[in-house]
Structures are given as structure tokens and as C-alpha cells.
CSV table of C-alpha atoms (C1' of nucleotides) in Angstrom, one decimal:
chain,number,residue,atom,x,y,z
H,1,UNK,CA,-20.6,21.3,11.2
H,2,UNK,CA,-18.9,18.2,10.1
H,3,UNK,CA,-15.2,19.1,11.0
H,4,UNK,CA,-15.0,16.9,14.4
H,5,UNK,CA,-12.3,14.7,13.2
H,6,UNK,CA,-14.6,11.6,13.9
H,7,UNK,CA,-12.0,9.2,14.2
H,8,UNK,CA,-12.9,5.7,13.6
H,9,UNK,CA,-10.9,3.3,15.8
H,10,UNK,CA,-8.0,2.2,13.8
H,11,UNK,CA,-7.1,-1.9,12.8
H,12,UNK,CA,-4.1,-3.6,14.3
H,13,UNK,CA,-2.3,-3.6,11.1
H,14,UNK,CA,-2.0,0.4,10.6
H,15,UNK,CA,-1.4,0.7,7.0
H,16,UNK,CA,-3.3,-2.0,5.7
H,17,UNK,CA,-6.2,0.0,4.8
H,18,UNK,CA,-4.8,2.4,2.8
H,19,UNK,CA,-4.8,2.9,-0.4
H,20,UNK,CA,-1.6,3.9,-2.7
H,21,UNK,CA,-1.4,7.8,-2.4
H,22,UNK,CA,-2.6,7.6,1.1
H,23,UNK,CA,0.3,5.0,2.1
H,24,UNK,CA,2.5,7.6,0.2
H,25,UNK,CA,1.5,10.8,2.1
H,26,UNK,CA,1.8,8.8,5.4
H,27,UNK,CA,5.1,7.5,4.7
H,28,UNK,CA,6.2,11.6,4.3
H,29,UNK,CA,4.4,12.8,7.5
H,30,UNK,CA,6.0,9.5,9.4
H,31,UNK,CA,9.3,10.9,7.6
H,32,UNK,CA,9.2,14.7,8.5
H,33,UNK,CA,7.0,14.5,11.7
H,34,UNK,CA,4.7,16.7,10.9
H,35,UNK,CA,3.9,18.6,7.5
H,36,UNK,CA,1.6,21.1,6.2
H,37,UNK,CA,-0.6,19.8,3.1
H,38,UNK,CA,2.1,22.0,0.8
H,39,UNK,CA,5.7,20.2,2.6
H,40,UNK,CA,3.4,17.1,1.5
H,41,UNK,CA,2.9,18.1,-1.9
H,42,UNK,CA,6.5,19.3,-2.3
H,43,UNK,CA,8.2,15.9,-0.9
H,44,UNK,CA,5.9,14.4,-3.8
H,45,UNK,CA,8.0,12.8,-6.7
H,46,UNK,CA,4.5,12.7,-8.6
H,47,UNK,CA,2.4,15.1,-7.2
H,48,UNK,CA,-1.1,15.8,-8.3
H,49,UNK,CA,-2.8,18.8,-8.0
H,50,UNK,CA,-2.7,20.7,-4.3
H,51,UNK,CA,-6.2,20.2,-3.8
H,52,UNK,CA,-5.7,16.2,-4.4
H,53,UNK,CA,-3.6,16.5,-1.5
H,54,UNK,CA,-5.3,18.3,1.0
H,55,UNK,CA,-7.9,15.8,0.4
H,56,UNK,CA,-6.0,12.9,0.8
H,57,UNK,CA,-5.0,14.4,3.9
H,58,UNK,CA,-8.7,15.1,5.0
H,59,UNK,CA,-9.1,12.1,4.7
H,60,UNK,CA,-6.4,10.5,6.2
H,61,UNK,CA,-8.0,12.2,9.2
H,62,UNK,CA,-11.3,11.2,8.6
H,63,UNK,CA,-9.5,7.7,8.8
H,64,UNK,CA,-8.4,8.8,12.1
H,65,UNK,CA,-4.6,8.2,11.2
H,66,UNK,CA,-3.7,11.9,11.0
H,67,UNK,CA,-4.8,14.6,13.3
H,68,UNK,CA,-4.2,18.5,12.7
H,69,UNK,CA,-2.5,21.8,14.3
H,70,UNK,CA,-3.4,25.2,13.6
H,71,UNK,CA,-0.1,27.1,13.2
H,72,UNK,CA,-1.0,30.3,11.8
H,73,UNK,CA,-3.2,30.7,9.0
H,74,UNK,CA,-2.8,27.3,7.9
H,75,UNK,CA,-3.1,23.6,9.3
H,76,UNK,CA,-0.1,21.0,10.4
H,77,UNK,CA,-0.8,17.6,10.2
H,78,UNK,CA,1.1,14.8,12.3
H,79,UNK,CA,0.1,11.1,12.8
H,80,UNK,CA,-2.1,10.3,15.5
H,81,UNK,CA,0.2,7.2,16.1
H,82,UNK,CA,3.7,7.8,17.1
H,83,UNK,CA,6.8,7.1,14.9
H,84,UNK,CA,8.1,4.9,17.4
H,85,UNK,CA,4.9,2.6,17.7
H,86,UNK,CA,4.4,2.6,14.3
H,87,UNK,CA,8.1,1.6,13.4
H,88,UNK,CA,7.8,-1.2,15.4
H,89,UNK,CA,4.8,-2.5,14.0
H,90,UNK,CA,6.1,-1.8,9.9
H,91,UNK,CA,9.3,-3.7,11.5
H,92,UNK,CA,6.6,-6.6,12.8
H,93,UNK,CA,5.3,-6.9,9.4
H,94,UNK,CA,8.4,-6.9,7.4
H,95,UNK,CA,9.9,-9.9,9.5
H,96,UNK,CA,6.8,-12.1,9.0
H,97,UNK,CA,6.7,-11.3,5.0
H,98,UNK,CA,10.0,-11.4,4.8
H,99,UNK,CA,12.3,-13.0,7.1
H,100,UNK,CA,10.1,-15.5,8.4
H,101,UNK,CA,9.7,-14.1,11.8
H,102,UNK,CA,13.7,-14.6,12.3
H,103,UNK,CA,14.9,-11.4,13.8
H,104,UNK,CA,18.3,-12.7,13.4
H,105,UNK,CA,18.0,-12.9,9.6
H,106,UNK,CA,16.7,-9.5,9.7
H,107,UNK,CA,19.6,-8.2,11.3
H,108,UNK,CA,21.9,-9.9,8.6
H,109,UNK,CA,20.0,-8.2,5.7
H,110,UNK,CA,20.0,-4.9,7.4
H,111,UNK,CA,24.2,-5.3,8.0
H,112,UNK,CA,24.4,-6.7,4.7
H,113,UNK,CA,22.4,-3.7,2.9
H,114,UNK,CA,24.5,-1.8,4.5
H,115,UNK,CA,28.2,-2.5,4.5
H,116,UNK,CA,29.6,0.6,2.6
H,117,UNK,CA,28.3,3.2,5.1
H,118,UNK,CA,28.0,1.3,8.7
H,119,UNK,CA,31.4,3.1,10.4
H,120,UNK,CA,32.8,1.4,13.5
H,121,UNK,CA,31.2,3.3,16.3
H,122,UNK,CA,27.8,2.3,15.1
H,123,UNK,CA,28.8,-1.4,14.6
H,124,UNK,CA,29.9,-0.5,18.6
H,125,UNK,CA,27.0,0.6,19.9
H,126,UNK,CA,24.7,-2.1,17.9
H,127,UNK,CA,26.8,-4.6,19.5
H,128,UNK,CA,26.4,-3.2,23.0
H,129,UNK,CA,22.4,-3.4,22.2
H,130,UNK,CA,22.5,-6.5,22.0
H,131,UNK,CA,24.7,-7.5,25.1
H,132,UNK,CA,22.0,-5.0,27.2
H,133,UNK,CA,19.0,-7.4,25.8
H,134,UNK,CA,21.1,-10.6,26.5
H,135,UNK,CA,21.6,-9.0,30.0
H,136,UNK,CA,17.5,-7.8,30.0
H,137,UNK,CA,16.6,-11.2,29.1
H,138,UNK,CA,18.2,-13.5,32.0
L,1,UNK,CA,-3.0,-13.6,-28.3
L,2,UNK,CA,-2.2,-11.5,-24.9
L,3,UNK,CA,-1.1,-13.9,-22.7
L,4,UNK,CA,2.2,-13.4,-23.2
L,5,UNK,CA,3.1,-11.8,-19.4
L,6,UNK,CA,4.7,-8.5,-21.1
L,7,UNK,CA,6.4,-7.2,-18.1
L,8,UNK,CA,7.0,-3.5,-17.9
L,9,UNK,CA,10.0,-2.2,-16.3
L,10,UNK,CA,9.6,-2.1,-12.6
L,11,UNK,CA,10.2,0.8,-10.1
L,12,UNK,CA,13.3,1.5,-8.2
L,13,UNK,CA,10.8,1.0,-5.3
L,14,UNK,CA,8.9,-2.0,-5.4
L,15,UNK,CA,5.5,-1.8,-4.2
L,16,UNK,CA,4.9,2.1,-4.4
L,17,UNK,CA,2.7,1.1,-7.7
L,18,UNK,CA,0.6,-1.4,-5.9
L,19,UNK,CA,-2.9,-1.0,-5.0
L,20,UNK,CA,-4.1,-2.2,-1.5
L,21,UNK,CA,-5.3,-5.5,-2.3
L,22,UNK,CA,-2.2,-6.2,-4.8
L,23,UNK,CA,-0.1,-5.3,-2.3
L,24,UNK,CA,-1.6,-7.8,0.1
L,25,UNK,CA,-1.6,-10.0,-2.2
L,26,UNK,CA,1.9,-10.1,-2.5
L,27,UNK,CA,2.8,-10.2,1.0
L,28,UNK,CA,0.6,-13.7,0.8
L,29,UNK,CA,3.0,-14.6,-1.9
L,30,UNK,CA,6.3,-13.9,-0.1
L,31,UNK,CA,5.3,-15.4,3.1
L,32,UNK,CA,4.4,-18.8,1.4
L,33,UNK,CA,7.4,-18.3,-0.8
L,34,UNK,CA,5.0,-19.9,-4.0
L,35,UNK,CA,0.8,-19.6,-4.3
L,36,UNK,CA,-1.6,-20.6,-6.3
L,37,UNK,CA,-4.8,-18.7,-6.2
L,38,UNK,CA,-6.6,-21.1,-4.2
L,39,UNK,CA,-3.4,-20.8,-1.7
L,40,UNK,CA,-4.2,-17.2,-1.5
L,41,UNK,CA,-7.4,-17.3,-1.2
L,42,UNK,CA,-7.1,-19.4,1.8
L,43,UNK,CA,-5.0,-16.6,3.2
L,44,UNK,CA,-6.4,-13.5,2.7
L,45,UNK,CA,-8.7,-13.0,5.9
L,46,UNK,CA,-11.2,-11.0,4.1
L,47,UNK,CA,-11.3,-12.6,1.2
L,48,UNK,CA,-13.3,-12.0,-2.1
L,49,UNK,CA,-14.3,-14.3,-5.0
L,50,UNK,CA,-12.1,-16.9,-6.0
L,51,UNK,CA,-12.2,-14.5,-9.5
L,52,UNK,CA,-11.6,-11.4,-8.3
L,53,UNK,CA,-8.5,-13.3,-6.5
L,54,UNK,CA,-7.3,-14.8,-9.9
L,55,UNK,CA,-7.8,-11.2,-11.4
L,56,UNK,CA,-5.3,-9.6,-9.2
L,57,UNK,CA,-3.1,-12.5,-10.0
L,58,UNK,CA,-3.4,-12.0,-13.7
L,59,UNK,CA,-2.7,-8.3,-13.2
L,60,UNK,CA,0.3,-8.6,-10.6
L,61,UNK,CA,1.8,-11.0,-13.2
L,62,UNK,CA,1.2,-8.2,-16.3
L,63,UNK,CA,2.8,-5.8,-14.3
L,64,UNK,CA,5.8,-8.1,-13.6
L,65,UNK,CA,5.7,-8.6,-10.0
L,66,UNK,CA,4.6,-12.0,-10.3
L,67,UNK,CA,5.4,-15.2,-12.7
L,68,UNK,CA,3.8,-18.1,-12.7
L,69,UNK,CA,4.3,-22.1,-13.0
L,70,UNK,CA,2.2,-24.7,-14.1
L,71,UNK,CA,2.3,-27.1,-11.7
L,72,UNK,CA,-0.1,-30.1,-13.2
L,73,UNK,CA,-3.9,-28.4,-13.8
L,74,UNK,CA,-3.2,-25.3,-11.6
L,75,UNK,CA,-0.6,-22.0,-11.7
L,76,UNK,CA,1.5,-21.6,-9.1
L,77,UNK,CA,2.9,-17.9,-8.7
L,78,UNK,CA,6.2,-16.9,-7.6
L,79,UNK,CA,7.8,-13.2,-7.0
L,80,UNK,CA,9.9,-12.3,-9.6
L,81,UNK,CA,12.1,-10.1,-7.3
L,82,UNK,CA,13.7,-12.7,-5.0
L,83,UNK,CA,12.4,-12.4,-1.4
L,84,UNK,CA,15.8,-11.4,-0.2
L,85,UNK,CA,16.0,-8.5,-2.3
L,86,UNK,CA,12.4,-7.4,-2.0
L,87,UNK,CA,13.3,-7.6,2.0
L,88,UNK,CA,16.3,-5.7,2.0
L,89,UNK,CA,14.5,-2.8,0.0
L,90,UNK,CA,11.8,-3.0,2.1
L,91,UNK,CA,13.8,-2.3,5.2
L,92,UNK,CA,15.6,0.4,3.9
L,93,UNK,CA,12.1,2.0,3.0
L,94,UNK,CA,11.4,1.7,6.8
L,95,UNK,CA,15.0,2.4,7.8
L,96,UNK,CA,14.3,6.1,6.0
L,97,UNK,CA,10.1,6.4,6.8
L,98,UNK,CA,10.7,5.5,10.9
L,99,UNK,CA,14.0,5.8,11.9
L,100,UNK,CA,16.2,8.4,10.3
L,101,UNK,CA,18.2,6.3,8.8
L,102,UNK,CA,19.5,4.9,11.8
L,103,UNK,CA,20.0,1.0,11.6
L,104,UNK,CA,21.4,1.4,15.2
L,105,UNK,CA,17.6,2.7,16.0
L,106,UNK,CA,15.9,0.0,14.0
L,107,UNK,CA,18.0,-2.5,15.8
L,108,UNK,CA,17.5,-1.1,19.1
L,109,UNK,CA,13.7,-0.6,18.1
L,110,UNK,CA,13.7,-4.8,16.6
L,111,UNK,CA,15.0,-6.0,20.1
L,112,UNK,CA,12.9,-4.0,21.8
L,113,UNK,CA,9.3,-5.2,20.3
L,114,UNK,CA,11.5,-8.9,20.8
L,115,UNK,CA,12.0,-8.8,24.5
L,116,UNK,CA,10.2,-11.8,25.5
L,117,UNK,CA,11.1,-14.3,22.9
L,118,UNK,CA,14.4,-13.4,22.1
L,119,UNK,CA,16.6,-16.8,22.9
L,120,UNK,CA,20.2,-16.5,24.4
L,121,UNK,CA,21.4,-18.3,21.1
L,122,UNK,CA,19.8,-16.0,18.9
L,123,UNK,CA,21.3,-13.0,20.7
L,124,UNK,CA,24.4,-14.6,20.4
L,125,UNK,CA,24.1,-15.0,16.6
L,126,UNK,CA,23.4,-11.4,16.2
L,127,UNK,CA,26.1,-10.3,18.3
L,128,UNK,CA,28.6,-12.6,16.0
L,129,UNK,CA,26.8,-10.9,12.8
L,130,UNK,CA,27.6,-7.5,13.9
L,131,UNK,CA,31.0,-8.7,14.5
L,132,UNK,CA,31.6,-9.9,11.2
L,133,UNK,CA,30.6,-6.9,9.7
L,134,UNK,CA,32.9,-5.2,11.6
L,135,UNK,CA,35.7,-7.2,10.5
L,136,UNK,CA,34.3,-6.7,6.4
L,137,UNK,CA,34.5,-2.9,7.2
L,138,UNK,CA,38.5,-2.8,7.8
T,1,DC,C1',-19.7,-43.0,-19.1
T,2,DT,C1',-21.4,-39.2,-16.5
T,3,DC,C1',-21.0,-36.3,-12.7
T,4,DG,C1',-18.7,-33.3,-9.2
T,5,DG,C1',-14.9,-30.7,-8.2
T,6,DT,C1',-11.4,-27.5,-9.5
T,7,DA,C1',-9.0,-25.1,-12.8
T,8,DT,C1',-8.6,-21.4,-16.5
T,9,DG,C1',-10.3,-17.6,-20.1
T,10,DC,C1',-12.9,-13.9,-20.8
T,11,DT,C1',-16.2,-10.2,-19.9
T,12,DA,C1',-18.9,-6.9,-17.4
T,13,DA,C1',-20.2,-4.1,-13.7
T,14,DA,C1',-20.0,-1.9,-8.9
T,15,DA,C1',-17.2,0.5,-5.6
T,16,DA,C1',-13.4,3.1,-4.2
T,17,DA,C1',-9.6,6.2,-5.1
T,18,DA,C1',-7.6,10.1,-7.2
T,19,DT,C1',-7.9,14.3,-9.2
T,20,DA,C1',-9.3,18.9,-10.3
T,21,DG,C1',-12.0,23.4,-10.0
T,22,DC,C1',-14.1,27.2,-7.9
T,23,DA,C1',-15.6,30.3,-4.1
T,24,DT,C1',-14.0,32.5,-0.1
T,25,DG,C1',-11.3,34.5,3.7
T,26,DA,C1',-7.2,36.4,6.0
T,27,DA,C1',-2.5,38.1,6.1
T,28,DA,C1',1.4,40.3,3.7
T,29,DC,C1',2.9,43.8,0.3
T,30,DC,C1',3.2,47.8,-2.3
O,1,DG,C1',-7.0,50.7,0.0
O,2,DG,C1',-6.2,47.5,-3.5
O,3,DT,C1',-4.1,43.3,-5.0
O,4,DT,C1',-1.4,39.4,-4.6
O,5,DT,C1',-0.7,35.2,-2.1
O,6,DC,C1',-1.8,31.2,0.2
O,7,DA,C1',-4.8,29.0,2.9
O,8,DT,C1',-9.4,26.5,3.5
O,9,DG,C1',-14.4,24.5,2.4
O,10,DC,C1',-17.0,22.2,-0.7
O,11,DT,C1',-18.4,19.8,-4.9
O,12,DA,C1',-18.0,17.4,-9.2
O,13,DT,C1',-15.7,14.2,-12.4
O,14,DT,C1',-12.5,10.9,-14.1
O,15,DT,C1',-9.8,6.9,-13.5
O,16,DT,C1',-8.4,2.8,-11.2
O,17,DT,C1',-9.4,-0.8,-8.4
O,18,DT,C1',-12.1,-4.5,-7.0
O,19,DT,C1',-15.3,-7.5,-7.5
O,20,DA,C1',-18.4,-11.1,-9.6
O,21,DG,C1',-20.4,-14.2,-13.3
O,22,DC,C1',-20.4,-17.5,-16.8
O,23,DA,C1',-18.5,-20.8,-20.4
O,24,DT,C1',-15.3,-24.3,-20.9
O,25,DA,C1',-11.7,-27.9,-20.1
O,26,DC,C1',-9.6,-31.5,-17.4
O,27,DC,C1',-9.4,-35.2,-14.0
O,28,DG,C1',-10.7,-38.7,-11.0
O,29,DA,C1',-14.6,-41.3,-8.5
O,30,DG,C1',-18.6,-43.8,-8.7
DNA sequence: CTCGGTATGCTAAAAAAATAGCATGAAACC
DNA sequence: GGTTTCATGCTATTTTTTTAGCATACCGAG
């Protein structure tokens, strides 16, 4: 009986030891929540065979970054780390790589990329998130 | 004679077609901006032979990611997509993976992991960023 | 000049990742 | 009841990744 889910404790840098498929299928769980091993094989550009998939995702469990529902006949998968938490540590790793740990120029290239479809109410309500951490911080 | 850098066409998606060591590799590379393999070497915390370092060079450069300079006896490799642009994508592959597409949640989600080191000044600046996109958008 | 350090070019091998195939079981369908 | 469908468990194989080793060239110190 090997199908304990022995997870191994994970690294601080979720996401660093994965390899390239494996990154991909997480990226679509993070994306939809929670997917079956066919929802993963369908949000595929490039998908290999089924069975490839269901063992990357066995794996992925084995790795103790996914964990598993029975719905019915057949099994859900969801991360074992919540979107939120792992968000914030993707968003970590992008400002050291990229914007030199300077939130503020992250914040520019996120308005910038965005321009065309940023409407007025969501420039609002940015704004006012910022004026409730200027208010947190003192 | 193959040492010619033939560059294939890249991806829409910049590192999707990296391997896990390629990949961190390449984060090195944007942090420091410019590398040579010695540089990276230093860097990588679990670092293998000097070779196998300068093999993943080599290859990063034949698949285009990377270019390099010679800088008196050594190479000195640069990105080939500027860091800005490789940032911006980047985000927006996080914006979709952990947060809907919501830039408002990424920004509430940034200032949130900031809380403790987030200067009044730099609060400030974000809060004049938003505003300026606001003006852009009208 | 010769030696030690550091670089590259090239080649080969070990390790990990990725894929596919087949047997089996349960529910849905006709 | 038979059969089609879709799921899982398990195993085997191919392909890619990752690593290391050695020969050679250059440069500066002793």
C-alpha cells in the first residue's frame, strides 16, 4: 500500500523544484482551483498523452504540492498551498528578479502593462489601498 | 563551425521552454543584470561544476535567451529580452495564474506581504503612479 | 621563462523528466 | 446483460536535462 500521500516538507521557494511540465500543471490547478487530471489535460496547449498527466499529477503529490478529493468515481486535485500564500510568494520572487525589490517600480510596470483595460473604478479602489496601508503603517 | 548563436524564434511566453536549472539560471542573470559564468556560479546556492554551469550558458544562448560579451578573457552574458519586458510578462503570467486577473488583487496582495517596510515616501509614489494612470486613461 | 590561475571548446556519461501502454474496475447506456 | 466510457494502478521506455572531465590558450607573478 503505497498511496499515503507521503508528503515531503516543501522548500521556501515553492516552485523552484519543479521541473517544466510540472510548473505547467501547477500554474493550471493555481488557475482553476482545483481540476481533475482531464480539466488539466484539456487546459493543455501541448498536451501529452492522459496517462503523462495523471502522472505528473501523482507526482506532484508525491512532492507534497498537490493533494487529492474523491468526487465520484474519479479524483480532484487542488494545491496543498493556498492561492493566496502562493501569490504572494511568486509576487516575492518576481520583485527581486525583476524589479530589484522596489515595489514601487512593480506597481508602475503592472499600470503600465496595463493601460488599455484599467477603467476608473479600479484605478479608485487601487488608490484607496494604498491610502489604507499609508494609514496601517503610522 | 557552430558557434554562430542561431537563435530560434522565442515563445510568446518566455520561460515556459525552460528547464529548472535554465530557468534559475536566468533569474541569476536578471538580478545581476550581466554574468559571467563564474558570476553565476557564485550565485546559484546549490551549485554544480563550473562546466555544467558554462553548459547551460552555452545552451540558454542557442536557444536565444541569452547573448553574450567578451569582456577581456571572459564572456559576460546578458538577456536578450530587456528586463523590463521580461518583468512585465512575468506579472501578467502571475496576474492570470493567482489572482484572476485582478491587478487591484495583486496590488492589494503586494502591500500586503510589504506591511513592515513599506516607507511613507514610497506609498506616496505609488499613490501618484496610480494617479497618473488615471489621468492617461481619459 | 615557467608556473598557477582562469578562461574556453569539446565530448561523454549519469540522472531526471516526460511519455506511453496495458490491465482493471465501476457507473452509465441501450 | 452486454458494452461503451472513463476512471485508476502499475510498469516500461524514450527523451531531455544535468552533470563532469579533459585538452588547450592566455595572462600575470615570481
Amino acid at each position: 500500500m503505497r498511496l499515503k500521500t507521503e508528503a515531503k516538507p516543501m522548500s521556501k521557494n515553492p516552485g523552484q523544484d519543479l521541473s517544466r511540465r510540472e510548473r505547467q500543471i501547477m500554474e493550471i490547478i493555481y488557475r482553476l482551483g482545483r481540476a481533475s487530471a482531464s480539466d488539466v489535460e484539456k487546459d493543455l496547449d501541448d498536451a501529452p498523452s492522459y496517462s503523462a498527466v495523471r502522472a505528473h499529477l501523482r507526482i506532484l503529490e508525491e512532492k507534497g504540492h498537490l493533494t487529492h478529493e474523491q468526487d465520484g468515481p474519479r479524483y480532484v486535485f487542488l494545491p496543498t498551498v493556498s492561492s493566496d500564500v502562493a501569490g504572494e510568494s511568486a509576487l516575492r520572487g518576481l520583485l527581486r528578479t525583476f524589479f530589484g525589490g522596489s515595489r514601487e517600480q512593480m506597481v508602475a510596470a503592472l499600470l503600465d502593462s496595463a493601460q488599455r483595460d484599467l477603467s476608473e473604478d479600479e484605478l479608485d479602489r487601487m488608490a484607496k489601498l494604498i491610502d489604507e496601508a499609508r494609514k496601517d503603517g503610522r
